[in-house]
Amino acid sequence: MVWLPPVLIPMSQVAPVTQGPADVPDALFWALAGPTAAGWLLTYVLAIRQAFTDRRVGIPAYLVAVNFAWEFSLTFVLEQTPTQRQINVLWVMFNAVLLYQALRYGPRDYPGLTPRLFRWSFAGVLLWAAVMVVVGANEFHDRDGMYTGMIIQVPLSASFLLLLKRRGSSTGQSMQLAVAKLVGSLFAGLTAFVVYPSHHLLQVLVPTYVALDIAYVVLLRRTMRREGRPLWAWRAPAAVPGASAGAGPAEAGADAAEAGAGRAQEHRSPVR
């Protein structure tokens, strides 16, 4: 096909994915990987706390399934580096609590689904994600979960924006949670840049999800301002405009009943 114009970018002679990690000093690696682990651990703790406070998931339910599948599969199923496995073991324990919360509170964000249908679809996403993580990590020879982790980060970050829009309020969310996620994700991306400087796919994925995380922080801040909720408050206002947006009558009634019970408990005890 000599009549075609020359290509703008020739194919790489050596596939970047076949190039191993760079020789990074331990001090530099842990200066980036440390905040990554701490940021995500704090994200999980804050999400768990917020869900028990507001009775709404702190992390979008179906993405909890995907995240749990990633951590469980790369801890107990597929070979990984010892360092990454140790970090994953810690994360998977917290994600087990998030999994419970997703099954308990998650249906409230999907009023069009019956609880039974939600549970089956949730299990399906969990199983499919686990298979994809194992196959994908093996395909890329991703021994530290870098590729699969960064790919998952994009829909995870986008799902927070969709959650905020679907609920129409800051219920189940907090600025602390949003900032912790941004910090953990940002340092994970910086770790990827340093360890795999020749892996160009990561150089596209990381700015994408970081931009989504920043957008989420900005939009959550606007939402909380509109509600009159202090930016660093743990609990959403008792009556939030649009808090029941997307929820059916049964879900809205359950929310009101639980909120009433919570206020009654507060009046009975001066200690929170």
GROMACS .gro file of C-alpha atoms in nm:
model
  272
    1MET     CA    1   0.000   0.000   0.000
    2VAL     CA    2   0.255   0.257  -0.116
    3TRP     CA    3  -0.016   0.518  -0.170
    4LEU     CA    4  -0.080   0.547   0.206
    5PRO     CA    5   0.097   0.831   0.389
    6PRO     CA    6   0.380   0.738   0.629
    7VAL     CA    7   0.276   0.664   0.984
    8LEU     CA    8   0.333   0.932   1.245
    9ILE     CA    9   0.456   0.698   1.517
   10PRO     CA   10   0.644   0.379   1.427
   11MET     CA   11   0.586   0.067   1.634
   12SER     CA   12   0.839   0.022   1.914
   13GLN     CA   13   1.109  -0.231   1.836
   14VAL     CA   14   1.092  -0.374   2.187
   15ALA     CA   15   0.755  -0.393   2.362
   16PRO     CA   16   0.775  -0.161   2.666
   17VAL     CA   17   0.593  -0.418   2.878
   18THR     CA   18   0.886  -0.657   2.836
   19GLN     CA   19   1.124  -0.408   2.995
   20GLY     CA   20   1.169  -0.475   3.365
   21PRO     CA   21   1.161  -0.225   3.651
   22ALA     CA   22   1.430   0.038   3.685
   23ASP     CA   23   1.697   0.015   3.952
   24VAL     CA   24   1.543   0.253   4.204
   25PRO     CA   25   1.714   0.329   4.538
   26ASP     CA   26   1.520   0.190   4.833
   27ALA     CA   27   1.492   0.534   4.993
   28LEU     CA   28   1.327   0.679   4.683
   29PHE     CA   29   1.099   0.380   4.637
   30TRP     CA   30   0.965   0.390   4.992
   31ALA     CA   31   0.937   0.768   4.984
   32LEU     CA   32   0.672   0.713   4.715
   33ALA     CA   33   0.534   0.368   4.798
   34GLY     CA   34   0.496   0.455   5.167
   35PRO     CA   35   0.247   0.740   5.112
   36THR     CA   36   0.070   0.519   4.856
   37ALA     CA   37   0.007   0.245   5.111
   38ALA     CA   38  -0.077   0.493   5.387
   39GLY     CA   39  -0.309   0.694   5.163
   40TRP     CA   40  -0.507   0.391   5.052
   41LEU     CA   41  -0.520   0.245   5.401
   42LEU     CA   42  -0.658   0.575   5.529
   43THR     CA   43  -0.905   0.580   5.239
   44TYR     CA   44  -1.039   0.239   5.340
   45VAL     CA   45  -1.065   0.336   5.709
   46LEU     CA   46  -1.246   0.660   5.626
   47ALA     CA   47  -1.479   0.488   5.379
   48ILE     CA   48  -1.571   0.226   5.640
   49ARG     CA   49  -1.635   0.494   5.901
   50GLN     CA   50  -1.843   0.706   5.665
   51ALA     CA   51  -2.057   0.410   5.557
   52PHE     CA   52  -2.137   0.317   5.917
   53THR     CA   53  -2.214   0.684   5.988
   54ASP     CA   54  -2.442   0.757   5.690
   55ARG     CA   55  -2.562   0.402   5.608
   56ARG     CA   56  -2.443   0.454   5.251
   57VAL     CA   57  -2.132   0.303   5.094
   58GLY     CA   58  -1.825   0.526   5.103
   59ILE     CA   59  -1.680   0.360   4.790
   60PRO     CA   60  -1.915   0.276   4.497
   61ALA     CA   61  -2.042  -0.077   4.557
   62TYR     CA   62  -1.950  -0.246   4.229
   63LEU     CA   63  -1.601  -0.097   4.239
   64VAL     CA   64  -1.559  -0.242   4.588
   65ALA     CA   65  -1.609  -0.580   4.422
   66VAL     CA   66  -1.347  -0.499   4.157
   67ASN     CA   67  -1.102  -0.367   4.414
   68PHE     CA   68  -1.146  -0.670   4.639
   69ALA     CA   69  -1.097  -0.900   4.340
   70TRP     CA   70  -0.768  -0.725   4.256
   71GLU     CA   71  -0.630  -0.748   4.609
   72PHE     CA   72  -0.748  -1.102   4.681
   73SER     CA   73  -0.631  -1.240   4.345
   74LEU     CA   74  -0.287  -1.081   4.367
   75THR     CA   75  -0.246  -1.196   4.727
   76PHE     CA   76  -0.367  -1.556   4.723
   77VAL     CA   77  -0.407  -1.664   4.360
   78LEU     CA   78  -0.133  -1.531   4.130
   79GLU     CA   79   0.238  -1.495   4.202
   80GLN     CA   80   0.342  -1.147   4.307
   81THR     CA   81   0.649  -0.983   4.458
   82PRO     CA   82   0.678  -1.042   4.836
   83THR     CA   83   0.658  -0.669   4.910
   84GLN     CA   84   0.338  -0.623   4.713
   85ARG     CA   85   0.178  -0.932   4.866
   86GLN     CA   86   0.242  -0.804   5.219
   87ILE     CA   87   0.077  -0.472   5.138
   88ASN     CA   88  -0.215  -0.649   4.969
   89VAL     CA   89  -0.278  -0.870   5.272
   90LEU     CA   90  -0.332  -0.559   5.484
   91TRP     CA   91  -0.558  -0.399   5.225
   92VAL     CA   92  -0.767  -0.711   5.166
   93MET     CA   93  -0.862  -0.727   5.536
   94PHE     CA   94  -1.005  -0.377   5.523
   95ASN     CA   95  -1.170  -0.451   5.192
   96ALA     CA   96  -1.350  -0.744   5.350
   97VAL     CA   97  -1.533  -0.491   5.570
   98LEU     CA   98  -1.603  -0.274   5.266
   99LEU     CA   99  -1.740  -0.582   5.091
  100TYR     CA  100  -1.983  -0.640   5.377
  101GLN     CA  101  -2.091  -0.275   5.366
  102ALA     CA  102  -2.137  -0.288   4.990
  103LEU     CA  103  -2.371  -0.586   5.021
  104ARG     CA  104  -2.563  -0.426   5.307
  105TYR     CA  105  -2.589  -0.063   5.194
  106GLY     CA  106  -2.512  -0.086   4.822
  107PRO     CA  107  -2.869  -0.165   4.703
  108ARG     CA  108  -2.981   0.180   4.817
  109ASP     CA  109  -2.789   0.335   4.528
  110TYR     CA  110  -2.965   0.108   4.278
  111PRO     CA  111  -3.340   0.131   4.350
  112GLY     CA  112  -3.415  -0.018   4.009
  113LEU     CA  113  -3.263  -0.349   4.121
  114THR     CA  114  -3.416  -0.589   4.370
  115PRO     CA  115  -3.182  -0.684   4.656
  116ARG     CA  116  -3.154  -1.033   4.511
  117LEU     CA  117  -3.064  -0.906   4.164
  118PHE     CA  118  -2.812  -0.665   4.314
  119ARG     CA  119  -2.639  -0.945   4.506
  120TRP     CA  120  -2.621  -1.170   4.199
  121SER     CA  121  -2.486  -0.890   3.980
  122PHE     CA  122  -2.240  -0.795   4.253
  123ALA     CA  123  -2.115  -1.154   4.272
  124GLY     CA  124  -2.088  -1.163   3.893
  125VAL     CA  125  -1.875  -0.848   3.884
  126LEU     CA  126  -1.655  -0.987   4.163
  127LEU     CA  127  -1.597  -1.316   3.982
  128TRP     CA  128  -1.540  -1.154   3.641
  129ALA     CA  129  -1.297  -0.899   3.787
  130ALA     CA  130  -1.101  -1.172   3.965
  131VAL     CA  131  -1.062  -1.369   3.641
  132MET     CA  132  -0.961  -1.057   3.448
  133VAL     CA  133  -0.705  -0.954   3.709
  134VAL     CA  134  -0.540  -1.298   3.710
  135VAL     CA  135  -0.542  -1.327   3.331
  136GLY     CA  136  -0.438  -0.966   3.277
  137ALA     CA  137  -0.157  -0.971   3.532
  138ASN     CA  138  -0.030  -1.296   3.385
  139GLU     CA  139  -0.055  -1.158   3.030
  140PHE     CA  140   0.149  -0.850   3.121
  141HIS     CA  141   0.372  -1.051   3.358
  142ASP     CA  142   0.264  -0.788   3.609
  143ARG     CA  143   0.440  -0.919   3.921
  144ASP     CA  144   0.361  -0.613   4.131
  145GLY     CA  145   0.011  -0.544   4.002
  146MET     CA  146   0.114  -0.213   3.847
  147TYR     CA  147  -0.064  -0.247   3.513
  148THR     CA  148  -0.384  -0.402   3.645
  149GLY     CA  149  -0.394  -0.164   3.939
  150MET     CA  150  -0.362   0.147   3.723
  151ILE     CA  151  -0.623   0.021   3.476
  152ILE     CA  152  -0.871  -0.034   3.760
  153GLN     CA  153  -0.797   0.312   3.901
  154VAL     CA  154  -0.959   0.489   3.605
  155PRO     CA  155  -1.315   0.346   3.643
  156LEU     CA  156  -1.276   0.363   4.022
  157SER     CA  157  -1.206   0.736   4.013
  158ALA     CA  158  -1.483   0.793   3.758
  159SER     CA  159  -1.729   0.600   3.975
  160PHE     CA  160  -1.692   0.851   4.259
  161LEU     CA  161  -1.806   1.129   4.026
  162LEU     CA  162  -2.102   0.920   3.912
  163LEU     CA  163  -2.188   0.838   4.274
  164LEU     CA  164  -2.190   1.205   4.366
  165LYS     CA  165  -2.416   1.286   4.070
  166ARG     CA  166  -2.652   0.993   4.133
  167ARG     CA  167  -2.706   1.075   4.500
  168GLY     CA  168  -2.721   1.448   4.447
  169SER     CA  169  -2.570   1.501   4.791
  170SER     CA  170  -2.256   1.440   4.997
  171THR     CA  171  -2.419   1.157   5.193
  172GLY     CA  172  -2.174   0.873   5.246
  173GLN     CA  173  -1.883   1.091   5.142
  174SER     CA  174  -1.638   1.321   5.315
  175MET     CA  175  -1.361   1.558   5.220
  176GLN     CA  176  -1.117   1.355   5.428
  177LEU     CA  177  -1.198   1.046   5.221
  178ALA     CA  178  -1.166   1.234   4.892
  179VAL     CA  179  -0.829   1.385   4.983
  180ALA     CA  180  -0.689   1.057   5.118
  181LYS     CA  181  -0.783   0.881   4.795
  182LEU     CA  182  -0.624   1.156   4.588
  183VAL     CA  183  -0.300   1.135   4.788
  184GLY     CA  184  -0.284   0.754   4.770
  185SER     CA  185  -0.357   0.749   4.399
  186LEU     CA  186  -0.114   1.030   4.319
  187PHE     CA  187   0.177   0.863   4.496
  188ALA     CA  188   0.088   0.530   4.336
  189GLY     CA  189   0.122   0.702   4.001
  190LEU     CA  190   0.453   0.862   4.095
  191THR     CA  191   0.578   0.519   4.205
  192ALA     CA  192   0.479   0.379   3.867
  193PHE     CA  193   0.664   0.658   3.683
  194VAL     CA  194   0.984   0.596   3.879
  195VAL     CA  195   0.979   0.217   3.871
  196TYR     CA  196   0.863   0.181   3.509
  197PRO     CA  197   0.976   0.495   3.321
  198SER     CA  198   0.947   0.320   2.982
  199HIS     CA  199   0.588   0.195   3.026
  200HIS     CA  200   0.394   0.457   2.834
  201LEU     CA  201   0.049   0.313   2.907
  202LEU     CA  202   0.100   0.402   3.272
  203GLN     CA  203   0.191   0.756   3.169
  204VAL     CA  204  -0.157   0.790   3.019
  205LEU     CA  205  -0.354   0.609   3.288
  206VAL     CA  206  -0.207   0.798   3.584
  207PRO     CA  207  -0.286   1.156   3.468
  208THR     CA  208  -0.634   1.036   3.370
  209TYR     CA  209  -0.734   0.908   3.711
  210VAL     CA  210  -0.555   1.187   3.898
  211ALA     CA  211  -0.755   1.441   3.695
  212LEU     CA  212  -1.075   1.251   3.783
  213ASP     CA  213  -0.980   1.251   4.153
  214ILE     CA  214  -0.915   1.625   4.147
  215ALA     CA  215  -1.249   1.683   3.974
  216TYR     CA  216  -1.419   1.475   4.244
  217VAL     CA  217  -1.262   1.681   4.523
  218VAL     CA  218  -1.372   2.004   4.354
  219LEU     CA  219  -1.730   1.886   4.290
  220LEU     CA  220  -1.764   1.738   4.638
  221ARG     CA  221  -1.651   2.070   4.783
  222ARG     CA  222  -1.915   2.253   4.579
  223THR     CA  223  -2.181   2.006   4.688
  224MET     CA  224  -2.094   2.043   5.055
  225ARG     CA  225  -2.092   2.422   5.024
  226ARG     CA  226  -2.437   2.409   4.864
  227GLU     CA  227  -2.567   2.192   5.148
  228GLY     CA  228  -2.418   2.419   5.412
  229ARG     CA  229  -2.208   2.130   5.539
  230PRO     CA  230  -1.867   2.223   5.682
  231LEU     CA  231  -1.596   2.086   5.454
  232TRP     CA  232  -1.437   1.870   5.721
  233ALA     CA  233  -1.757   1.760   5.894
  234TRP     CA  234  -1.804   1.384   5.930
  235ARG     CA  235  -2.183   1.373   5.904
  236ALA     CA  236  -2.402   1.516   5.629
  237PRO     CA  237  -2.683   1.754   5.733
  238ALA     CA  238  -2.998   1.585   5.865
  239ALA     CA  239  -3.200   1.712   5.569
  240VAL     CA  240  -2.993   1.727   5.253
  241PRO     CA  241  -3.148   1.858   4.930
  242GLY     CA  242  -3.164   1.568   4.687
  243ALA     CA  243  -3.033   1.318   4.943
  244SER     CA  244  -3.293   1.067   4.836
  245ALA     CA  245  -3.240   1.136   4.466
  246GLY     CA  246  -3.247   0.808   4.282
  247ALA     CA  247  -3.389   0.623   4.583
  248GLY     CA  248  -3.728   0.462   4.586
  249PRO     CA  249  -3.993   0.521   4.855
  250ALA     CA  250  -3.882   0.220   5.059
  251GLU     CA  251  -3.520   0.332   5.061
  252ALA     CA  252  -3.613   0.689   5.144
  253GLY     CA  253  -3.834   0.567   5.429
  254ALA     CA  254  -3.557   0.351   5.566
  255ASP     CA  255  -3.316   0.644   5.553
  256ALA     CA  256  -3.563   0.864   5.739
  257ALA     CA  257  -3.626   0.599   6.003
  258GLU     CA  258  -3.256   0.545   6.063
  259ALA     CA  259  -3.190   0.918   6.074
  260GLY     CA  260  -3.469   0.960   6.330
  261ALA     CA  261  -3.332   0.678   6.541
  262GLY     CA  262  -2.987   0.833   6.525
  263ARG     CA  263  -3.117   1.173   6.638
  264ALA     CA  264  -3.311   1.011   6.922
  265GLN     CA  265  -2.997   0.834   7.037
  266GLU     CA  266  -2.805   1.161   7.031
  267HIS     CA  267  -3.069   1.324   7.254
  268ARG     CA  268  -3.050   1.035   7.503
  269SER     CA  269  -2.672   1.054   7.540
  270PRO     CA  270  -2.460   1.369   7.562
  271VAL     CA  271  -2.148   1.173   7.463
  272ARG     CA  272  -2.101   1.098   7.092
   0.00000   0.00000   0.00000
